[in-house]
Amino acid sequence: MVAAEPAAAGGLLQVQLPAPRARRGNVPRPPPVHREPRPRPGDRRGRPARAPRRGPPRRLRHRPCPPAAAPRPHPGRGARRLGAGAVGRAAGDDRHQSPGAGGPDDRRGRRVIALAAPPGWRGGPGAAPLDGRLPDPPHAAGRSRPAHRREDLAAPHPQLHVAVQSLSPKGEPAVALTDEARNAIADEAWGVAEKIKPSAASLDANRAYPGDHLDALAGAGLAGLLIPPEHGGKGGELTSLALACEAVGWADGSTGLVHLLPLCGSATIGAKATPEQAEAWLVPAASGDSLATLAFSERATGAHFYMPEIKAERSDGGYVLNGKKSFVTSGGHADLYPVLVNASGGEGLDVLVIQGNDEGVSFTGAWEGIGMTGNSSIEMVLDGVQIPADRIVGAEGDGQELVFNVVAPTFLIGLAAVNVGIAQAALDDTIQHVKTRKNAGGVLAELPTVQTEIAEMTIAVEEARALVMTAARAADAGDPAALPLVMQSKIGATETAIDVTGRAMEACGGLAYSKRLDIERYWRDGRAGSVMAPTNEVLKQWVGKLQTGLPLF
Ligand SMILES: Cc1cc2nc3c(=O)[nH]c(=O)nc-3n(C[C@H](O)[C@H](O)[C@H](O)COP(=O)(O)OP(=O)(O)OC[C@H]3O[C@@H](n4cnc5c(N)ncnc54)[C@H](O)[C@@H]3O)c2cc1C
């Protein structure tokens, strides 16, 4: 029986996993893995390890993303920023107004309508206006908050910044970004998003890996979003991650997922990197010269990726790994693969960094998912892969802390935000379509049923966004309520993506079921999030247990 204490001292979540199945003594080694050399896609197969890049000029690994002829300005872009700027816009500040906006359907300048959150929700009434704008920082004067939040957040608190701390490579508290800095990141992300969106459909049709898109994001510094400035990154945290991931997900779901995994990978490494590891891995990852991902899932453990069966054997002062990791996003394209294994011979978890060109590493299969097609979530085969001891992240046994304090919040918030972006894209396209699609002498938008559909889609997207941003801010502040909020945000946003893209299908009709609109792509892309681990089924049980004080496992 295992206890879970939200935001116990030193971490967002302290969880003791159940003991893995006994593997000592007479348990045979896994059978030899079929070694199947397979050409690695693109130019990444068999290249010698590159030395970390130092100084400009930055070399893009793919052709630059061609600028869109006429990118459609995102109508809601202004609302996806933070704090005073958003309030300023509501009062008429048009610094970020998209060209051509201003018509009757312009979303900017609308009234802020704060809806009451469900009773008992720790984000609480008054804490989160469900309109996509963020609540003021906790210390903002004159802000009415429920007592339990005011008490937790008004004064310096030993648990503040635990989530930020866990993203700091030196384990020291990082300085949270100002809203101005976060807004700058959001603007950069939306700038790239508007450029890459026009090529999303052709990438999907060709099931092509979005290398150009990754380069465009790296060019804006977004490959290093979660890497500290001293290693070339932006020093971002969960709030800025949410802002950026929504923009990328809005542009292209596949790119949103493929961009998120390297952010999670670099945050995992960065949480406990030695100076040598930071120089070798984080600096090139921040510039986009190296790509990280996460190789945690295994077929045998499925949704329970935090209970890997692969056990690294100690050998020659290092480790030898045998086994298979499944669903490895950017498999064959990435350079760094943090794998979750048991390396300490005990019951703990460990994160070891495999390099794509290590002897014994190969990739099998092809990504055949119905959505997120611009991707390569394939199987990674580890056949006697020998790595030195200095490839471990942190100390032996630190894997559990990394999984629950770094990977979980980063992945859950990032994936939730990508799904808000997918849902927003479906809403935008639906609005566009129903305004022009002729119907019995008028247009679809004049039908009351369509109007209702649009209203419900809009509310769903705004609610999901508010939940994600509230969870991100709470985690960044070390709020004890952050843990269930982070879980809820992934559940809420991924279910919103399924719901809203389905409603878009209904509103746009037969054309949406064809390739003539992008709705069917959003519908396919939006289906992935709920089954990605921790799956929504599992997360709901965790949230229910946390809310009722039951042990998590
Ligand atoms: C597009 C995509 C990209 C991915 N990328 C990566 C990646 O980069 N790295 C990585 O490590 N993994 C990745 N994954 C894997 C992912 O995180 C999950 O591990 C995987 O989707 C789990 O699927 P499964 O079918 O093996 O789960 P199964 O374990 O077979 O589960 C099937 C169903 O049973 C439910 N279920 C299982 N156990 C319970 C339980 N105890 N209670 C209630 N319900 C339960 C699950 O919720 C699920 O609905 C990716 C998956 C997808 C779809």
Coordinates of C-alpha atoms in Angstrom, one line a residue, residues 23 76 100 140 145-146 223 233 245 297 344 348 396 402 447 475 487 510 527:
R23 CA 13.5 -10.2 -10.7
G76 CA -7.7 34.4 -30.3
G100 CA -7.5 42.4 -40.4
A140 CA -1.8 40.6 -6.3
R145 CA -9.4 34.3 -2.9
P146 CA -10.8 31.4 -0.8
A223 CA 13.8 23.9 -28.3
G233 CA 17.7 27.9 -23.0
C245 CA 2.4 24.2 -26.4
S297 CA 6.8 2.9 -22.2
S344 CA 20.2 -0.2 -9.2
G348 CA 14.0 1.9 -7.4
E396 CA 20.8 5.5 -8.7
L402 CA 12.3 12.3 -11.9
L447 CA -28.9 27.9 -38.0
A475 CA 2.5 23.9 -9.9
M487 CA -3.9 15.5 -13.5
G510 CA -20.0 15.9 -44.8
R527 CA -8.0 11.2 -30.2

